[in-house]
Amino acid sequence: MAVKEFALSCPVPISDYPTVTLAHGGGGKLMHDLIQRMMLPAFRNDALDAQHDGAVFSVGSARLAFTTDSYVVRPLFFPGGDIGSMAVNGTVNDLSMCGARPLYLSCGMILEEGLPMETLWRVVESMRIAAAAAGVSLVTGDTKVVDKGKGDGIFINTAGVGAIEHGLTIAPQSVRVGDAVILSGDVGRHGVAIMAVREGLEFETVIESDCAPLNGPVQKLIASGVEVHCLRDLTRGGLATTLIEIAESSKLQIQIEERAVPVREDVTGACEMLGFDPLYLANEGRFIAFVPVNEADRALEILRGEELEAVRIGEVSAGLPGMVTMKSRIGTTRILDMLSGEQLPRIC
Amino acid sequence: MAVKEFALSCPVPISDYPTVTLAHGGGGKLMHDLIQRMMLPAFRNDALDAQHDGAVFSVGSARLAFTTDSYVVRPLFFPGGDIGSMAVNGTVNDLSMCGARPLYLSCGMILEEGLPMETLWRVVESMRIAAAAAGVSLVTGDTKVVDKGKGDGIFINTAGVGAIEHGLTIAPQSVRVGDAVILSGDVGRHGVAIMAVREGLEFETVIESDCAPLNGPVQKLIASGVEVHCLRDLTRGGLATTLIEIAESSKLQIQIEERAVPVREDVTGACEMLGFDPLYLANEGRFIAFVPVNEADRALEILRGEELEAVRIGEVSAGLPGMVTMKSRIGTTRILDMLSGEQLPRIC
């Protein structure tokens, strides 16, 4: 087979990483390395090179967004959500971040032999409810079953198609010096909610995942005429990694204020106990928006009208291209770095 | 969570199947049961109810097809293909069966911790080569890693978007009494190729999978003006199951001649040895076309011009709605039934 000819030139040095590690799927440095060195060069095309949450292209007169994500979260059910609601909301949100109105979803399930039928049913019901809430239709699907011990209950892939019905180019490349950085709510809850279930931790109040569809607020923001430059949801790698990705893609500096980033007290407490940094924890219902500074107040007002506790956390400058700097509560400034390892495997 | 309320009414009777079995993913009766009872009612919509290889819908003036499949084949590499080429060709073919020109693919990979990096690279290269051969772009992707022992090397999901650029409604519902049934080539090779590797069987010649993209021949057929009524590729469940699905959806009878169905001699031999029926074995590069009988010869000519050994294997009648009948080599006629169990798990 022709394929064999290429095996010798594997672009991820075998000496460094002879095998795939959990961190290669963790959203940090290793995952970015794998994507940059192996995936992007192999499949090179404009849509992929944009490194957005989805691909944007035109078919006839329609401008479309197209995205995919697989979900391998464990446990399958957790406070505030489950793998089914995540699989719907995650793809709805990725389409939303492209500025698209989510329309249609596909669903590919990989089930492990021995999965209780009732568990499958609960997940399917959760997907149905989440799809109805987000106003999308699940129009095509596939079910595979793997031998016991070769899977882990349920893995779900969803892909989605959405329509872009405005003239904006919402992408990291559209970020400009002077843009305000808006965050749609508090961070870190999804990560802590998952971890608490896994470790059997109990807090005074149950910390629920922020898992939610974001298409409603995003569509309102766009319809208002605010000149949205870039949107990105804060999943694997959290707020810090997302900001770094956008700083790198836009070749600009992003400065944020630690004090401005909302983290609930119980989440802060849990993070201190578990040794996590909430800035790097995955969220499933939070996003950042880059808008011209003179439109920031209006954007905040619109998002708050959608029951989001949106705040302005920073701004874009030209000083240190590709860098994210954070002014701490005590006034010092440091450069945020991507995680090199894996904080929480299988968070989504 | 609201989801719990629904758990009691799981539509697949728990007493019959308390857990998911391999056969629920095998393409036979149990899989159809699961889809009919659980998936279709949960996600009810026109596109899904059509039960085609993909969904067909319009966005603006564009008529689109959208489809997904997950690939869990083992072994990952086999004569004539590998999980990467299958993942590309399978989705290209599902779009083709909707009468669409395949344009864009997504790729979601679920990797098992410990997978050799070189294996991943070989699969990525194979996908790159297959995408280039089929003329599609892989525009968006996702990579997840699961713990060692919770996956099986690589699982791949691809979804695809294609454009429908003609006025035909290519679907089971368009099949008419008197239609000719055309088969694009010999059947059973993919199943035997996989089984031979798994069981370490050696034949005089290596039996290679028929894994191939079908968009070229299908586009030629449609462009020729032949009034194509329905197309379907012969994957899980093989020719027999595919015919039964279409007979059921169209509420018509399909009659085929066993003698007209090409099966290579080495495939027949292997099937006799292994106890398989080639009519039920999965193929990855074969399809059937339903066309008006007076256009059958032209359709055959066009497909043969594309280097397919296409043959006419039967016709559609109204006698026994939902049934597939086969006239055997010795002249008797029998009704073909869906497999109730699982002939070959994880074939695709």
XYZ file of C-alpha atoms in Angstrom:
696
model
C 0.000 0.000 0.000
C 1.167 3.465 -0.877
C 0.536 4.603 2.661
C 3.563 2.774 3.957
C 5.911 5.057 2.063
C 4.993 7.894 4.362
C 5.378 6.066 7.642
C 9.072 6.882 7.898
C 8.503 10.612 7.882
C 6.046 10.885 10.752
C 6.114 14.609 11.539
C 5.824 14.212 15.306
C 9.299 13.030 16.298
C 8.976 9.395 17.329
C 11.866 9.868 19.733
C 9.885 12.475 21.700
C 6.481 10.824 21.584
C 6.522 7.251 20.337
C 2.894 6.835 21.385
C -0.211 8.943 21.825
C -0.675 10.187 25.396
C -3.751 11.539 27.169
C -2.247 15.016 26.908
C -2.437 14.792 23.092
C -6.187 15.165 23.541
C -6.086 17.615 26.424
C -6.246 20.927 24.633
C -2.761 22.018 25.675
C 0.660 22.197 24.049
C 0.884 18.567 22.950
C -2.499 18.637 21.238
C -1.579 21.825 19.427
C 1.714 20.272 18.430
C -0.045 17.216 16.983
C -2.489 19.379 15.042
C 0.177 21.784 13.794
C 2.671 19.153 12.766
C 0.480 16.311 11.551
C -3.114 17.257 10.832
C -2.806 20.713 9.265
C -0.008 19.830 6.834
C -1.776 16.606 5.782
C -5.123 18.177 4.971
C -3.998 21.716 4.069
C -6.839 23.942 2.850
C -8.059 27.449 3.582
C -10.889 26.432 5.883
C -8.658 24.225 8.011
C -5.800 26.723 8.076
C -8.128 29.318 9.611
C -8.074 27.141 12.773
C -11.463 28.305 13.837
C -14.074 26.328 15.793
C -15.483 25.208 12.457
C -14.996 25.552 8.722
C -16.702 28.316 6.752
C -17.455 27.918 3.041
C -20.063 28.729 0.410
C -22.280 26.368 -1.572
C -24.165 28.258 -4.248
C -25.375 31.450 -2.621
C -25.396 29.903 0.892
C -22.589 30.713 3.330
C -22.230 27.780 5.693
C -20.334 26.715 8.803
C -19.477 23.059 9.424
C -17.948 21.617 12.574
C -17.423 18.373 14.487
C -16.543 17.166 17.968
C -16.351 13.792 19.651
C -17.421 13.456 23.267
C -15.742 10.965 25.582
C -16.546 12.566 28.951
C -16.710 10.406 32.021
C -18.803 9.977 34.011
C -21.616 10.017 31.433
C -23.913 11.920 33.810
C -22.841 14.789 36.049
C -24.487 17.744 37.797
C -25.788 20.142 35.172
C -25.475 17.852 32.177
C -24.482 14.568 30.597
C -22.676 13.344 27.490
C -25.868 13.780 25.442
C -26.555 17.422 26.284
C -22.831 18.176 25.877
C -22.737 16.553 22.444
C -25.612 18.739 21.258
C -24.596 21.978 22.969
C -20.924 21.617 22.100
C -21.585 21.489 18.389
C -24.317 24.144 18.564
C -21.746 26.353 20.286
C -18.956 25.702 17.803
C -21.293 26.729 14.979
C -22.327 29.796 16.978
C -18.677 30.785 17.409
C -18.375 30.841 13.594
C -21.219 33.370 13.625
C -23.561 30.764 12.140
C -27.141 29.941 13.014
C -27.009 26.215 13.894
C -29.472 24.238 11.768
C -28.701 20.536 11.453
C -26.746 18.025 13.514
C -25.476 14.525 12.822
C -24.894 11.962 15.554
C -22.449 9.055 15.456
C -22.538 6.810 18.511
C -19.918 4.239 19.449
C -21.469 1.987 22.088
C -19.673 -0.576 24.213
C -21.167 -4.051 24.271
C -22.932 -4.495 27.618
C -24.047 -0.858 27.955
C -27.381 -0.860 29.783
C -30.132 -0.090 27.274
C -31.642 2.320 29.769
C -28.423 4.334 29.898
C -28.508 4.684 26.129
C -32.110 5.771 26.344
C -31.342 8.425 28.958
C -28.615 9.829 26.737
C -30.843 9.817 23.643
C -33.583 11.599 25.596
C -31.094 14.168 26.822
C -29.974 14.810 23.229
C -33.575 15.182 22.146
C -34.287 17.739 24.868
C -31.059 19.662 24.193
C -31.711 19.745 20.427
C -35.230 21.058 20.986
C -33.939 23.719 23.396
C -31.325 24.909 20.924
C -33.735 24.769 17.982
C -31.685 22.340 15.891
C -32.674 19.104 14.149
C -30.719 15.904 14.404
C -31.095 14.698 10.824
C -28.655 11.837 10.260
C -26.934 9.299 12.456
C -24.934 6.133 12.820
C -24.551 3.540 15.569
C -21.583 1.245 16.016
C -21.002 -1.283 18.795
C -17.521 -2.352 19.938
C -16.596 -5.373 22.059
C -16.754 -5.102 25.825
C -13.475 -3.647 27.065
C -12.766 -1.850 23.769
C -14.838 1.236 24.495
C -16.196 3.015 27.559
C -19.982 2.980 27.596
C -20.807 5.646 25.028
C -18.727 7.869 22.822
C -20.677 10.395 20.758
C -19.630 12.390 17.747
C -21.785 15.241 16.544
C -21.156 17.308 13.449
C -23.209 20.359 12.598
C -24.153 22.607 9.712
C -25.176 26.219 10.222
C -26.029 29.209 8.049
C -24.090 32.466 8.144
C -26.580 35.201 7.440
C -24.529 38.379 7.834
C -21.511 40.003 6.230
C -19.094 39.817 9.171
C -15.936 37.717 9.102
C -15.937 36.331 12.626
C -12.500 34.783 13.025
C -9.214 35.226 14.921
C -7.824 37.033 11.867
C -10.426 39.785 12.321
C -9.249 40.749 15.816
C -7.889 44.338 15.867
C -5.707 46.431 18.185
C -7.986 48.181 20.638
C -10.672 45.484 20.633
C -12.325 44.838 23.968
C -12.385 41.262 25.272
C -15.767 40.256 26.689
C -16.333 37.108 28.740
C -19.887 35.744 28.920
C -19.859 34.534 32.539
C -17.983 32.808 35.353
C -15.373 30.176 34.475
C -14.298 26.772 35.766
C -17.609 25.216 36.741
C -17.712 22.379 34.212
C -14.244 21.148 35.154
C -14.955 21.226 38.879
C -18.373 19.582 38.454
C -16.805 16.642 36.589
C -13.910 16.329 39.004
C -16.184 16.411 42.042
C -18.174 13.440 40.714
C -15.065 11.486 39.782
C -13.408 11.992 43.138
C -16.607 11.688 45.161
C -16.099 15.168 46.583
C -18.965 16.990 48.245
C -19.220 20.730 48.610
C -21.771 22.749 50.564
C -23.689 23.308 47.356
C -23.552 21.047 44.302
C -21.415 22.717 41.650
C -23.188 22.284 38.321
C -21.618 22.303 34.886
C -22.301 25.470 32.883
C -23.246 23.274 29.873
C -25.674 25.351 27.761
C -26.396 26.358 24.165
C -24.983 29.752 23.183
C -26.712 30.295 19.852
C -29.455 32.492 21.313
C -27.208 35.174 22.846
C -24.748 35.080 19.945
C -27.501 35.534 17.364
C -28.847 38.497 19.372
C -25.385 40.051 19.498
C -24.913 39.713 15.744
C -28.446 40.867 14.916
C -27.881 44.016 16.996
C -25.294 45.185 14.486
C -22.355 45.108 16.912
C -19.266 44.573 14.754
C -18.226 41.240 16.251
C -14.622 40.436 15.289
C -14.129 37.042 16.910
C -15.968 34.549 19.110
C -14.603 31.432 20.807
C -16.054 29.110 23.416
C -13.888 28.137 26.367
C -13.777 24.340 26.249
C -10.654 22.184 26.599
C -7.798 24.305 27.934
C -10.185 26.913 29.326
C -10.008 30.699 29.104
C -6.209 30.884 29.162
C -5.616 28.457 26.279
C -8.382 30.010 24.193
C -6.881 33.484 24.597
C -3.430 32.166 23.663
C -4.814 30.499 20.524
C -6.393 33.759 19.417
C -3.314 35.834 20.285
C -1.212 33.453 18.195
C -3.608 33.380 15.236
C -4.097 37.151 15.197
C -0.425 37.896 15.977
C -1.517 40.444 18.559
C -1.209 40.791 22.329
C -4.192 40.203 24.602
C -4.087 41.760 28.062
C -6.547 40.702 30.723
C -7.173 41.610 34.335
C -7.350 38.662 36.718
C -9.724 40.578 38.981
C -12.211 40.998 36.130
C -12.562 37.251 35.473
C -15.522 35.920 37.464
C -14.899 32.666 39.326
C -17.494 31.494 41.819
C -16.306 31.203 45.391
C -17.059 27.479 45.604
C -15.159 26.902 42.347
C -12.177 28.848 43.670
C -12.295 26.776 46.850
C -12.483 23.494 44.963
C -9.629 24.551 42.672
C -7.418 25.414 45.638
C -8.177 22.045 47.181
C -7.582 20.088 43.976
C -4.636 22.112 42.711
C -6.344 23.388 39.577
C -6.248 26.798 37.979
C -9.773 27.893 36.989
C -8.335 29.790 34.010
C -7.363 26.451 32.452
C -10.502 24.476 33.311
C -12.960 23.536 30.564
C -16.325 25.286 30.319
C -19.255 24.172 28.218
C -21.404 27.298 28.133
C -18.977 30.224 28.158
C -17.413 32.245 25.388
C -15.311 35.295 24.719
C -16.152 37.971 22.180
C -13.797 40.497 20.606
C -15.569 43.729 19.669
C -14.443 47.311 18.921
C -13.924 49.126 22.224
C -16.631 51.684 21.471
C -19.186 48.901 21.068
C -18.185 46.999 24.213
C -20.843 48.525 26.460
C -23.598 47.786 23.985
C -22.380 44.189 23.582
C -22.370 43.738 27.367
C -25.876 45.125 27.595
C -27.173 42.736 24.943
C -25.575 39.677 26.528
C -26.827 40.669 29.978
C -30.293 40.970 28.459
C -29.906 37.285 27.560
C -29.316 36.428 31.206
C -25.559 36.087 30.840
C -23.364 37.722 33.467
C -21.059 39.110 30.825
C -18.044 41.217 31.793
C -15.212 43.019 30.069
C -11.932 41.357 31.005
C -9.304 42.959 28.791
C -8.165 44.411 25.521
C -6.039 43.786 22.466
C -2.752 45.583 21.811
C 0.219 45.241 19.490
C 3.005 45.168 22.077
C 3.846 41.461 22.424
C 2.489 39.647 19.343
C 1.089 36.194 20.119
C 1.238 36.718 23.877
C -1.443 36.838 26.551
C -0.595 38.895 29.611
C -2.553 39.013 32.843
C -2.452 41.722 35.478
C -2.851 39.921 38.791
C -4.890 41.033 41.759
C -1.739 42.407 43.396
C -0.816 44.439 40.325
C 1.961 42.353 38.790
C 1.776 41.261 35.153
C 2.647 37.789 33.895
C 2.561 35.961 30.592
C 0.030 33.121 30.401
C 1.369 29.890 28.971
C -0.410 26.923 27.421
C -0.597 23.864 29.610
C 2.115 21.440 28.641
C 0.579 18.400 30.304
C -2.959 17.378 31.040
C -4.962 18.932 33.848
C -8.141 16.883 33.547
C -8.416 14.104 30.989
C -11.736 13.314 29.303
C -13.499 16.435 30.464
C -15.565 16.663 27.279
C -32.301 16.155 35.843
C -35.343 16.093 33.617
C -33.850 13.213 31.691
C -34.582 10.765 34.461
C -38.299 11.061 33.926
C -37.940 9.296 30.621
C -35.793 6.429 31.750
C -38.737 4.298 32.756
C -40.208 4.254 29.293
C -37.200 2.980 27.349
C -38.745 1.953 24.027
C -36.547 -1.125 23.556
C -38.038 -3.596 26.041
C -35.500 -4.016 28.829
C -36.716 -7.564 29.354
C -35.642 -8.499 25.808
C -32.385 -6.583 25.654
C -31.226 -5.201 28.995
C -27.881 -4.277 27.433
C -26.448 -3.302 24.065
C -25.050 -6.253 22.112
C -22.654 -6.367 19.186
C -25.610 -7.210 16.957
C -27.150 -3.808 17.755
C -24.385 -2.356 15.564
C -24.328 -5.108 12.968
C -26.718 -3.770 10.367
C -29.302 -6.512 10.895
C -32.646 -6.801 12.634
C -31.527 -5.652 16.077
C -29.907 -2.515 14.744
C -33.007 -1.668 12.753
C -35.108 -2.312 15.815
C -32.989 0.066 17.887
C -33.199 2.772 15.233
C -36.919 2.317 14.637
C -37.910 2.191 18.276
C -35.476 4.575 19.919
C -33.672 6.904 17.537
C -36.340 7.806 14.986
C -39.096 8.596 17.512
C -36.697 10.664 19.647
C -35.424 12.875 16.858
C -38.408 12.789 14.503
C -38.043 15.054 11.464
C -38.548 14.723 7.721
C -34.904 14.239 6.845
C -34.421 11.480 9.415
C -37.702 9.778 8.602
C -36.586 9.381 4.981
C -34.055 6.812 6.302
C -31.654 7.495 3.505
C -27.856 7.275 3.617
C -27.853 10.945 4.523
C -30.141 13.893 5.136
C -31.189 16.192 2.316
C -32.198 19.816 2.978
C -31.945 23.293 1.530
C -30.092 26.323 2.877
C -30.916 29.416 0.856
C -30.827 28.311 -2.768
C -28.410 25.441 -2.091
C -29.712 21.877 -1.908
C -27.410 19.910 0.359
C -26.795 16.391 1.608
C -25.301 15.737 5.060
C -24.222 12.382 6.448
C -22.083 10.759 9.143
C -20.482 7.424 9.955
C -18.154 6.190 12.654
C -15.490 3.631 11.786
C -14.395 1.026 14.312
C -13.015 -1.610 11.924
C -10.368 -3.989 13.145
C -7.711 -4.618 12.172
C -6.879 -1.013 11.302
C -5.035 -2.087 8.137
C -6.180 -4.798 5.749
C -5.624 -5.747 2.101
C -7.117 -3.054 -0.097
C -7.632 -0.432 2.571
C -7.458 0.724 6.154
C -9.621 2.618 8.635
C -8.482 5.934 7.137
C -9.397 5.223 3.513
C -12.680 3.659 4.679
C -13.554 6.700 6.760
C -13.109 8.969 3.735
C -14.648 6.698 1.096
C -17.563 5.649 3.299
C -18.764 9.194 3.780
C -18.013 10.169 0.177
C -20.170 7.204 -0.844
C -23.055 8.014 1.492
C -23.189 11.530 0.020
C -23.011 10.051 -3.478
C -25.965 7.771 -2.690
C -28.000 10.897 -1.897
C -27.173 12.077 -5.414
C -24.877 14.749 -4.024
C -21.447 15.845 -5.152
C -19.281 15.349 -2.035
C -17.507 18.581 -1.089
C -16.366 18.803 2.509
C -15.585 16.269 5.231
C -15.097 16.558 8.968
C -12.960 14.132 10.951
C -13.341 13.254 14.637
C -10.702 10.869 15.986
C -10.900 8.986 19.259
C -7.412 7.686 19.989
C -6.439 5.197 22.666
C -3.602 6.197 24.928
C -0.522 4.241 23.872
C -1.351 4.172 20.160
C 1.945 4.259 18.248
C 2.382 7.723 16.743
C 3.461 6.091 13.505
C 0.177 4.202 13.266
C -1.712 7.469 13.609
C 0.475 8.975 10.936
C -0.167 6.106 8.518
C -3.915 6.537 9.012
C -3.725 10.310 8.528
C -1.709 9.824 5.349
C -4.215 7.310 4.079
C -7.033 9.792 4.716
C -5.114 12.496 2.897
C -4.590 10.271 -0.137
C -8.219 9.076 -0.160
C -9.563 12.632 0.149
C -7.388 13.794 -2.732
C -8.500 10.829 -4.871
C -12.170 11.559 -4.207
C -11.733 15.296 -4.691
C -13.009 16.295 -1.254
C -11.501 18.579 1.376
C -11.219 17.679 5.017
C -12.017 21.059 6.543
C -12.645 20.586 10.263
C -11.608 18.051 12.849
C -11.315 17.038 16.464
C -8.999 14.713 18.382
C -9.813 13.046 21.678
C -7.677 10.588 23.629
C -9.139 7.957 25.976
C -7.309 5.941 28.630
C -5.540 2.742 27.639
C -8.079 -0.089 27.719
C -11.048 2.252 27.098
C -10.739 2.362 23.314
C -9.159 0.244 20.586
C -6.369 2.100 18.822
C -8.315 4.488 16.602
C -11.990 5.155 16.071
C -12.795 7.683 13.343
C -15.979 9.584 12.664
C -16.382 11.450 9.424
C -19.323 13.611 8.484
C -19.741 15.099 5.043
C -21.530 17.861 3.180
C -22.346 17.610 -0.514
C -24.226 19.646 -3.087
C -27.218 18.309 -5.003
C -27.085 19.929 -8.407
C -29.977 18.280 -10.255
C -33.730 18.013 -9.937
C -34.008 14.294 -9.166
C -35.305 12.976 -5.859
C -32.957 10.052 -5.322
C -34.491 8.131 -2.411
C -36.223 4.833 -1.588
C -39.556 6.628 -1.949
C -38.833 7.271 -5.644
C -38.515 3.581 -6.546
C -41.271 2.542 -9.010
C -42.812 -0.719 -10.195
C -40.871 -1.882 -13.236
C -37.567 -0.290 -12.175
C -34.466 -2.283 -13.023
C -32.034 -3.061 -10.194
C -28.412 -2.521 -11.180
C -25.452 -3.717 -9.104
C -22.107 -1.989 -9.637
C -19.820 -5.029 -9.258
C -19.002 -8.231 -7.381
C -20.001 -8.533 -3.730
C -18.482 -9.885 -0.516
C -14.855 -8.917 -0.900
C -14.561 -6.462 1.960
C -16.021 -8.881 4.488
C -13.784 -11.737 3.410
C -10.680 -9.519 3.283
C -11.236 -8.434 6.894
C -12.052 -11.925 8.092
C -9.014 -13.431 6.406
C -6.701 -11.025 8.264
C -8.447 -11.600 11.585
C -8.317 -15.357 11.311
C -4.882 -15.490 9.702
C -6.310 -17.272 6.667
C -4.319 -17.449 3.453
C -5.826 -17.955 0.033
C -4.032 -18.529 -3.256
C -4.441 -14.861 -4.049
C -4.876 -12.118 -1.485
C -8.523 -11.046 -1.437
C -8.577 -7.257 -1.299
C -11.354 -5.067 0.049
C -13.374 -3.289 -2.638
C -13.012 -0.037 -0.641
C -13.285 2.806 -3.193
C -14.947 6.182 -3.745
C -18.126 6.021 -5.830
C -18.705 9.701 -6.493
C -17.115 9.617 -9.958
C -19.364 6.927 -11.492
C -22.470 8.236 -9.717
C -21.902 11.782 -10.940
C -21.438 10.457 -14.485
C -24.683 8.501 -14.232
C -26.630 11.519 -13.031
C -25.022 13.894 -15.537
C -26.009 11.531 -18.369
C -29.644 12.316 -17.711
C -30.612 8.757 -16.693
C -33.619 9.154 -14.384
C -32.016 7.621 -11.293
C -34.693 6.722 -8.716
C -32.615 5.384 -5.859
C -28.997 4.628 -4.970
C -27.652 2.763 -1.948
C -24.200 1.431 -1.105
C -23.889 -2.095 0.225
C -22.147 -1.716 3.561
C -23.190 -3.408 6.851
C -25.682 -6.154 6.114
C -24.576 -6.396 2.478
C -26.704 -6.618 -0.657
C -29.538 -8.571 0.967
C -30.121 -6.165 3.865
C -29.867 -3.138 1.599
C -32.489 -4.536 -0.761
C -34.791 -5.333 2.171
C -34.434 -1.784 3.526
C -35.420 -0.325 0.178
C -38.292 -2.797 -0.323
C -39.623 -1.822 3.110
C -39.224 1.923 2.586
C -40.770 1.876 -0.892
C -43.441 -0.688 0.059
C -42.704 -2.612 -3.138
C -41.315 -6.037 -3.963
C -37.802 -6.468 -5.289
C -37.012 -9.648 -7.218
C -33.427 -10.616 -7.949
C -31.732 -13.515 -9.692
C -29.005 -15.205 -7.663
C -27.161 -16.168 -10.848
C -26.918 -12.487 -11.876
C -25.106 -11.417 -8.674
C -21.354 -11.547 -9.285
C -19.300 -13.161 -6.535
C -15.654 -13.923 -7.199
C -14.694 -17.559 -7.033
C -12.183 -17.051 -4.212
C -14.813 -15.132 -2.237
C -17.336 -17.946 -2.740
C -14.727 -20.449 -1.583
C -13.822 -18.424 1.497
C -17.498 -17.950 2.355
C -18.145 -21.691 2.131
C -15.181 -22.343 4.395
C -16.150 -19.677 6.943
C -19.888 -20.251 6.818
C -20.770 -16.811 5.473
C -23.311 -15.798 2.876
C -21.762 -13.279 0.436
C -25.153 -11.596 0.019
C -24.934 -10.444 3.644
C -21.262 -9.451 3.696
C -20.305 -5.775 3.862
C -18.837 -4.056 0.815
C -17.127 -0.667 0.767
C -17.175 0.180 -2.923
C -20.373 -1.315 -4.309
C -23.836 0.140 -4.801
C -27.191 -0.602 -6.331
C -29.102 1.766 -8.574
C -32.836 1.732 -9.347
C -33.582 3.135 -12.802
C -36.537 2.907 -15.222
C -36.238 -0.357 -17.136
C -35.909 1.405 -20.506
C -32.847 3.278 -19.220
C -31.156 0.232 -17.700
C -28.899 -0.512 -20.667
C -27.703 3.062 -20.873
C -27.005 3.099 -17.134
C -25.000 -0.125 -17.425
C -23.013 1.307 -20.316
C -22.150 4.460 -18.373
C -21.040 2.555 -15.269
C -18.996 0.113 -17.344
C -17.340 3.125 -18.965
C -16.210 4.036 -15.449
C -14.494 0.659 -15.091
C -17.232 -0.845 -12.960
C -18.409 -4.346 -13.828
C -22.035 -3.347 -13.455
C -24.816 -5.871 -14.020
C -28.592 -5.952 -13.917
C -29.704 -8.254 -11.106
C -33.473 -7.805 -10.866
C -36.558 -5.645 -10.978
C -39.244 -4.023 -8.883
C -42.839 -5.252 -8.746
C -45.920 -4.694 -6.615
C -46.699 -8.296 -5.698
C -45.306 -8.693 -2.169
C -44.871 -5.199 -0.693
C -41.761 -4.859 1.481
C -40.350 -8.228 0.413
C -37.195 -9.221 -1.437
C -37.392 -12.468 -3.379
C -34.503 -14.297 -4.979
C -34.671 -16.844 -7.747
C -31.934 -19.348 -6.993
C -29.599 -21.018 -9.482
C -31.802 -24.108 -9.442
C -34.940 -22.117 -10.213
C -36.640 -21.967 -6.814
C -37.682 -18.654 -5.303
C -37.185 -17.676 -1.661
C -37.763 -14.629 0.468
C -34.602 -12.949 1.760
C -34.654 -12.086 5.429
C -32.620 -9.599 7.439
C -29.927 -11.120 9.582
C -31.143 -11.419 13.135
C -27.727 -11.842 14.708
C -24.305 -10.603 13.798
C -22.297 -12.164 10.990
C -19.115 -10.149 11.328
C -18.739 -7.563 14.060
C -16.709 -4.401 13.501
C -16.425 -4.785 9.760
C -16.550 -1.022 9.162
